mmCIF file of C-alpha atoms in Angstrom:
data_model
loop_
_atom_site.group_PDB
_atom_site.id
_atom_site.type_symbol
_atom_site.label_atom_id
_atom_site.label_comp_id
_atom_site.label_asym_id
_atom_site.label_seq_id
_atom_site.Cartn_x
_atom_site.Cartn_y
_atom_site.Cartn_z
ATOM 1 C CA MET A 1 -58.661 -42.305 -14.541
ATOM 2 C CA THR A 2 -57.107 -38.898 -15.112
ATOM 3 C CA THR A 3 -55.943 -37.758 -18.517
ATOM 4 C CA VAL A 4 -52.234 -37.023 -18.506
ATOM 5 C CA PRO A 5 -50.367 -34.841 -20.963
ATOM 6 C CA LYS A 6 -48.497 -36.443 -23.830
ATOM 7 C CA ARG A 7 -45.236 -35.391 -22.134
ATOM 8 C CA LEU A 8 -44.726 -34.204 -18.570
ATOM 9 C CA ALA A 9 -41.719 -32.373 -17.109
ATOM 10 C CA VAL A 10 -40.531 -31.741 -13.574
ATOM 11 C CA LYS A 11 -37.792 -29.227 -12.784
ATOM 12 C CA LEU A 12 -35.897 -28.984 -9.518
ATOM 13 C CA SER A 13 -34.134 -25.653 -9.103
ATOM 14 C CA LEU A 14 -30.912 -25.073 -7.244
ATOM 15 C CA ALA A 15 -31.002 -23.800 -3.675
ATOM 16 C CA ARG A 16 -28.101 -21.447 -4.463
ATOM 17 C CA ALA A 17 -26.071 -20.446 -7.511
ATOM 18 C CA PRO A 18 -23.286 -22.951 -8.172
ATOM 19 C CA GLN A 19 -19.724 -22.356 -9.254
ATOM 20 C CA LEU A 20 -20.247 -25.167 -11.742
ATOM 21 C CA GLN A 21 -20.785 -23.796 -15.234
ATOM 22 C CA PRO A 22 -23.011 -25.341 -17.919
ATOM 23 C CA ALA A 23 -19.875 -26.393 -19.844
ATOM 24 C CA HIS A 24 -18.982 -28.673 -16.915
ATOM 25 C CA ILE A 25 -22.288 -30.532 -17.285
ATOM 26 C CA VAL A 26 -21.445 -31.926 -20.733
ATOM 27 C CA PRO A 27 -18.714 -34.341 -19.518
ATOM 28 C CA ILE A 28 -20.832 -35.274 -16.491
ATOM 29 C CA PHE A 29 -23.762 -36.269 -18.714
ATOM 30 C CA GLN A 30 -21.378 -38.108 -21.070
ATOM 31 C CA ARG A 31 -20.018 -40.045 -18.105
ATOM 32 C CA TRP A 32 -23.585 -40.857 -17.041
ATOM 33 C CA ILE A 33 -24.119 -42.533 -20.427
ATOM 34 C CA GLN A 34 -20.974 -44.617 -20.031
ATOM 35 C CA GLN A 35 -21.674 -45.556 -16.415
ATOM 36 C CA ARG A 36 -25.502 -45.744 -16.700
ATOM 37 C CA THR A 37 -25.777 -43.449 -13.707
ATOM 38 C CA VAL A 38 -29.482 -42.649 -14.080
ATOM 39 C CA PRO A 39 -32.375 -44.866 -15.191
ATOM 40 C CA GLY A 40 -33.209 -45.323 -18.859
ATOM 41 C CA MET A 41 -31.497 -46.051 -22.142
ATOM 42 C CA LEU A 42 -29.195 -43.021 -22.358
ATOM 43 C CA ILE A 43 -28.337 -41.967 -25.905
ATOM 44 C CA ASP A 44 -26.556 -38.633 -26.402
ATOM 45 C CA VAL A 45 -25.732 -35.215 -24.967
ATOM 46 C CA ILE A 46 -26.830 -32.054 -26.745
ATOM 47 C CA ASP A 47 -25.306 -28.701 -25.869
ATOM 48 C CA TYR A 48 -27.662 -25.701 -26.006
ATOM 49 C CA LYS A 49 -25.785 -23.563 -23.488
ATOM 50 C CA HIS A 50 -25.272 -20.891 -26.169
ATOM 51 C CA VAL A 51 -29.021 -20.119 -25.988
ATOM 52 C CA PRO A 52 -29.651 -17.425 -23.328
ATOM 53 C CA ASN A 53 -32.091 -18.665 -20.659
ATOM 54 C CA GLY A 54 -32.534 -21.779 -22.756
ATOM 55 C CA PRO A 55 -32.517 -25.528 -22.376
ATOM 56 C CA GLY A 56 -28.822 -25.621 -21.399
ATOM 57 C CA VAL A 57 -27.486 -29.159 -21.760
ATOM 58 C CA LEU A 58 -29.717 -32.151 -22.530
ATOM 59 C CA LEU A 59 -29.054 -35.807 -21.909
ATOM 60 C CA ILE A 60 -31.272 -37.555 -24.438
ATOM 61 C CA ALA A 61 -32.679 -40.929 -23.454
ATOM 62 C CA ASP A 62 -35.305 -43.253 -24.873
ATOM 63 C CA GLU A 63 -38.156 -42.721 -22.399
ATOM 64 C CA ALA A 64 -37.153 -39.430 -20.806
ATOM 65 C CA ASP A 65 -34.651 -36.635 -21.225
ATOM 66 C CA TYR A 66 -32.567 -35.085 -18.453
ATOM 67 C CA GLY A 67 -31.583 -31.456 -18.732
ATOM 68 C CA TRP A 68 -29.363 -28.909 -17.008
ATOM 69 C CA ASP A 69 -32.005 -26.289 -17.556
ATOM 70 C CA LEU A 70 -31.414 -22.521 -17.641
ATOM 71 C CA VAL A 71 -34.966 -21.443 -18.573
ATOM 72 C CA GLY A 72 -36.196 -18.394 -16.704
ATOM 73 C CA GLY A 73 -32.673 -17.576 -15.565
ATOM 74 C CA ARG A 74 -32.890 -20.286 -12.885
ATOM 75 C CA ALA A 75 -30.495 -23.200 -13.218
ATOM 76 C CA GLY A 76 -31.885 -26.572 -12.341
ATOM 77 C CA LEU A 77 -32.445 -30.154 -13.348
ATOM 78 C CA ARG A 78 -35.399 -30.887 -15.643
ATOM 79 C CA TYR A 79 -36.725 -34.398 -16.193
ATOM 80 C CA ILE A 80 -38.934 -34.671 -19.280
ATOM 81 C CA ARG A 81 -40.905 -37.904 -19.560
ATOM 82 C CA LYS A 82 -41.807 -38.405 -23.203
ATOM 83 C CA ARG A 83 -42.832 -42.066 -23.411
ATOM 84 C CA ALA A 84 -44.626 -44.691 -21.363
ATOM 85 C CA LEU A 85 -46.424 -42.307 -19.018
ATOM 86 C CA PRO A 86 -49.020 -43.978 -16.771
ATOM 87 C CA GLU A 87 -52.614 -42.966 -17.540
ATOM 88 C CA ASP A 88 -53.118 -41.677 -14.003
ATOM 89 C CA LEU A 89 -51.738 -38.205 -13.200
ATOM 90 C CA SER A 90 -50.599 -39.194 -9.707
ATOM 91 C CA ALA A 91 -48.646 -42.172 -11.043
ATOM 92 C CA ALA A 92 -47.215 -40.134 -13.938
ATOM 93 C CA LEU A 93 -46.151 -37.328 -11.606
ATOM 94 C CA ARG A 94 -44.616 -39.794 -9.151
ATOM 95 C CA LEU A 95 -42.612 -41.325 -12.025
ATOM 96 C CA CYS A 96 -41.377 -37.885 -13.132
ATOM 97 C CA CYS A 97 -40.511 -36.812 -9.596
ATOM 98 C CA ALA A 98 -38.559 -40.043 -9.063
ATOM 99 C CA GLY A 99 -36.611 -39.452 -12.290
ATOM 100 C CA ALA A 100 -35.863 -35.847 -11.373
ATOM 101 C CA LEU A 101 -34.866 -36.831 -7.849
ATOM 102 C CA ALA A 102 -32.494 -39.575 -9.070
ATOM 103 C CA ALA A 103 -30.763 -37.190 -11.480
ATOM 104 C CA ALA A 104 -30.591 -34.318 -8.987
ATOM 105 C CA GLN A 105 -29.023 -36.533 -6.339
ATOM 106 C CA ALA A 106 -26.557 -37.888 -8.905
ATOM 107 C CA LEU A 107 -25.569 -34.308 -9.811
ATOM 108 C CA GLU A 108 -25.153 -33.432 -6.133
ATOM 109 C CA ALA A 109 -22.853 -36.446 -5.810
ATOM 110 C CA GLU A 110 -20.754 -35.151 -8.738
ATOM 111 C CA ALA A 111 -20.187 -31.767 -7.051
ATOM 112 C CA PRO A 112 -21.158 -32.212 -3.377
ATOM 113 C CA ASP A 113 -19.730 -28.897 -2.180
ATOM 114 C CA ASP A 114 -21.249 -26.889 -5.025
ATOM 115 C CA ILE A 115 -24.614 -28.240 -6.175
ATOM 116 C CA ALA A 116 -27.579 -28.283 -3.806
ATOM 117 C CA PHE A 117 -31.173 -28.570 -4.974
ATOM 118 C CA ASP A 118 -34.226 -27.084 -3.303
ATOM 119 C CA TYR A 119 -36.351 -30.195 -2.814
ATOM 120 C CA HIS A 120 -39.248 -28.192 -1.377
ATOM 121 C CA ALA A 121 -40.096 -26.603 -4.732
ATOM 122 C CA LEU A 122 -40.526 -27.889 -8.230
ATOM 123 C CA GLU A 123 -41.950 -26.811 -11.549
ATOM 124 C CA VAL A 124 -44.362 -29.051 -13.401
ATOM 125 C CA SER A 125 -44.841 -28.444 -17.135
ATOM 126 C CA TYR A 126 -47.504 -29.967 -19.358
ATOM 127 C CA LEU A 127 -45.910 -30.535 -22.758
ATOM 128 C CA ASP A 128 -49.206 -31.120 -24.552
ATOM 129 C CA ARG A 129 -50.745 -27.964 -25.996
ATOM 130 C CA LEU A 130 -53.652 -29.858 -27.558
ATOM 131 C CA ARG A 131 -55.064 -31.308 -24.322
ATOM 132 C CA TYR A 132 -53.585 -28.693 -21.995
ATOM 133 C CA PRO A 133 -53.592 -25.266 -23.642
ATOM 134 C CA ASN A 134 -52.295 -22.462 -21.445
ATOM 135 C CA GLU A 135 -55.739 -20.915 -20.998
ATOM 136 C CA ALA A 136 -57.589 -20.022 -17.809
ATOM 137 C CA GLN A 137 -60.141 -22.861 -17.891
ATOM 138 C CA ALA A 138 -57.611 -25.585 -18.711
ATOM 139 C CA ALA A 139 -55.182 -24.156 -16.142
ATOM 140 C CA ALA A 140 -57.802 -24.190 -13.377
ATOM 141 C CA ALA A 141 -58.739 -27.803 -14.099
ATOM 142 C CA ALA A 142 -55.102 -28.890 -14.347
ATOM 143 C CA GLN A 143 -54.192 -27.048 -11.145
ATOM 144 C CA ALA A 144 -56.911 -28.808 -9.151
ATOM 145 C CA LEU A 145 -55.796 -32.249 -10.377
ATOM 146 C CA LEU A 146 -52.132 -31.372 -9.867
ATOM 147 C CA ALA A 147 -52.766 -30.236 -6.285
ATOM 148 C CA THR A 148 -54.378 -33.578 -5.471
ATOM 149 C CA ALA A 149 -51.570 -35.569 -7.119
ATOM 150 C CA LEU A 150 -48.851 -33.566 -5.359
ATOM 151 C CA GLN A 151 -50.639 -33.918 -2.039
ATOM 152 C CA GLU A 152 -50.323 -37.699 -2.440
ATOM 153 C CA ILE A 153 -46.571 -37.334 -3.024
ATOM 154 C CA PHE A 154 -45.752 -34.722 -0.370
ATOM 155 C CA GLY A 155 -48.347 -35.770 2.205
ATOM 156 C CA ALA A 156 -49.700 -32.206 2.367
ATOM 157 C CA LYS A 157 -51.216 -29.846 -0.138
ATOM 158 C CA PRO A 158 -48.529 -27.679 -1.780
ATOM 159 C CA ARG A 159 -48.903 -24.070 -2.832
ATOM 160 C CA LEU A 160 -49.322 -23.850 -6.597
ATOM 161 C CA GLN A 161 -48.785 -20.888 -8.873
ATOM 162 C CA ARG A 162 -49.308 -20.824 -12.619
ATOM 163 C CA LEU A 163 -46.051 -19.650 -14.202
ATOM 164 C CA HIS A 164 -47.412 -17.857 -17.284
ATOM 165 C CA ASP A 165 -50.776 -16.481 -18.376
ATOM 166 C CA ASP A 166 -49.517 -16.031 -21.929
ATOM 167 C CA PRO A 167 -50.867 -18.813 -24.201
ATOM 168 C CA ARG A 168 -47.574 -18.829 -26.142
ATOM 169 C CA TYR A 169 -45.943 -20.508 -23.123
ATOM 170 C CA LEU A 170 -46.545 -24.079 -22.005
ATOM 171 C CA LEU A 171 -48.957 -24.637 -19.149
ATOM 172 C CA ALA A 172 -46.698 -24.870 -16.120
ATOM 173 C CA PHE A 173 -46.921 -24.485 -12.364
ATOM 174 C CA ARG A 174 -44.469 -23.753 -9.572
ATOM 175 C CA CYS A 175 -45.175 -25.985 -6.586
ATOM 176 C CA VAL A 176 -43.882 -25.289 -3.082
ATOM 177 C CA ALA A 177 -44.367 -27.894 -0.364
ATOM 178 C CA GLY A 178 -43.653 -27.862 3.337
ATOM 179 C CA ARG A 179 -41.949 -31.236 3.026
ATOM 180 C CA SER A 180 -38.888 -32.095 0.933
ATOM 181 C CA LEU A 181 -39.342 -34.284 -2.142
ATOM 182 C CA ALA A 182 -36.262 -36.223 -1.001
ATOM 183 C CA ASP A 183 -38.079 -37.025 2.268
ATOM 184 C CA SER A 184 -41.418 -37.718 0.566
ATOM 185 C CA MET A 185 -40.271 -40.382 -1.879
ATOM 186 C CA PRO A 186 -38.192 -43.521 -1.448
ATOM 187 C CA ALA A 187 -34.532 -43.034 -2.273
ATOM 188 C CA PRO A 188 -34.063 -43.656 -5.987
ATOM 189 C CA ALA A 189 -31.823 -46.514 -6.996
ATOM 190 C CA LEU A 190 -28.878 -45.028 -8.809
ATOM 191 C CA ALA A 191 -27.169 -47.191 -11.381
ATOM 192 C CA GLY A 192 -23.446 -47.333 -11.596
#
C-alpha cells in the first residue's frame, strides 16, 4: 500500500493557445452544473480570472474540483481530487487522470475548433505539505512512486521533471509520455 497525499491534482495543458477567454469558461461550467456534464456532485463556479497566473475559473464539486487553470502562464484543465482518494497511488492517480480526461474532452466538445489538449503531458501536484513537503528527499521518493504509477497508466515510463525546488511551492511534477492519456485510458463516460 502506497501513501497518497491528502489531495491530488492533475493538470492537462492546452496544445495551443485558444481564442476562448477565461470569461467564456464561466457559463460553460455553469451549464455543466445544470446538465451534469462531468462526474460528481457539482456545486458552484468561482471566478478567479482577475488573479494573474492564478487559478482562473473553478467548478466546485463535492469530491473534486475542476479548474480552468492559468498557473504558470499555461492555460489548462486542472482536476483536484479532495475526497475519497484510494489508498494506493496508482489507483488514486488513475482516478484523477480519468476525471481530468473527462473534463478536458467535455471542454473540447464545447469549442471543438478552438480547444485542444496535449494528452501526452500532464502535471501532477501533491496538495499535502505535511506528508509531501517540497524537499529533495520527499521529492525523490515521490518521483519514484509516481513514475511507477504513471507507467501503469501509460504503458511506458514517462519522463518526469520536478516543477519547483522552492519549498514555498507545492511538490509537483511535469510528466511527458510517449503515449496519449486519451489512448491509455478507457473513454470516460460523460453525463448529459
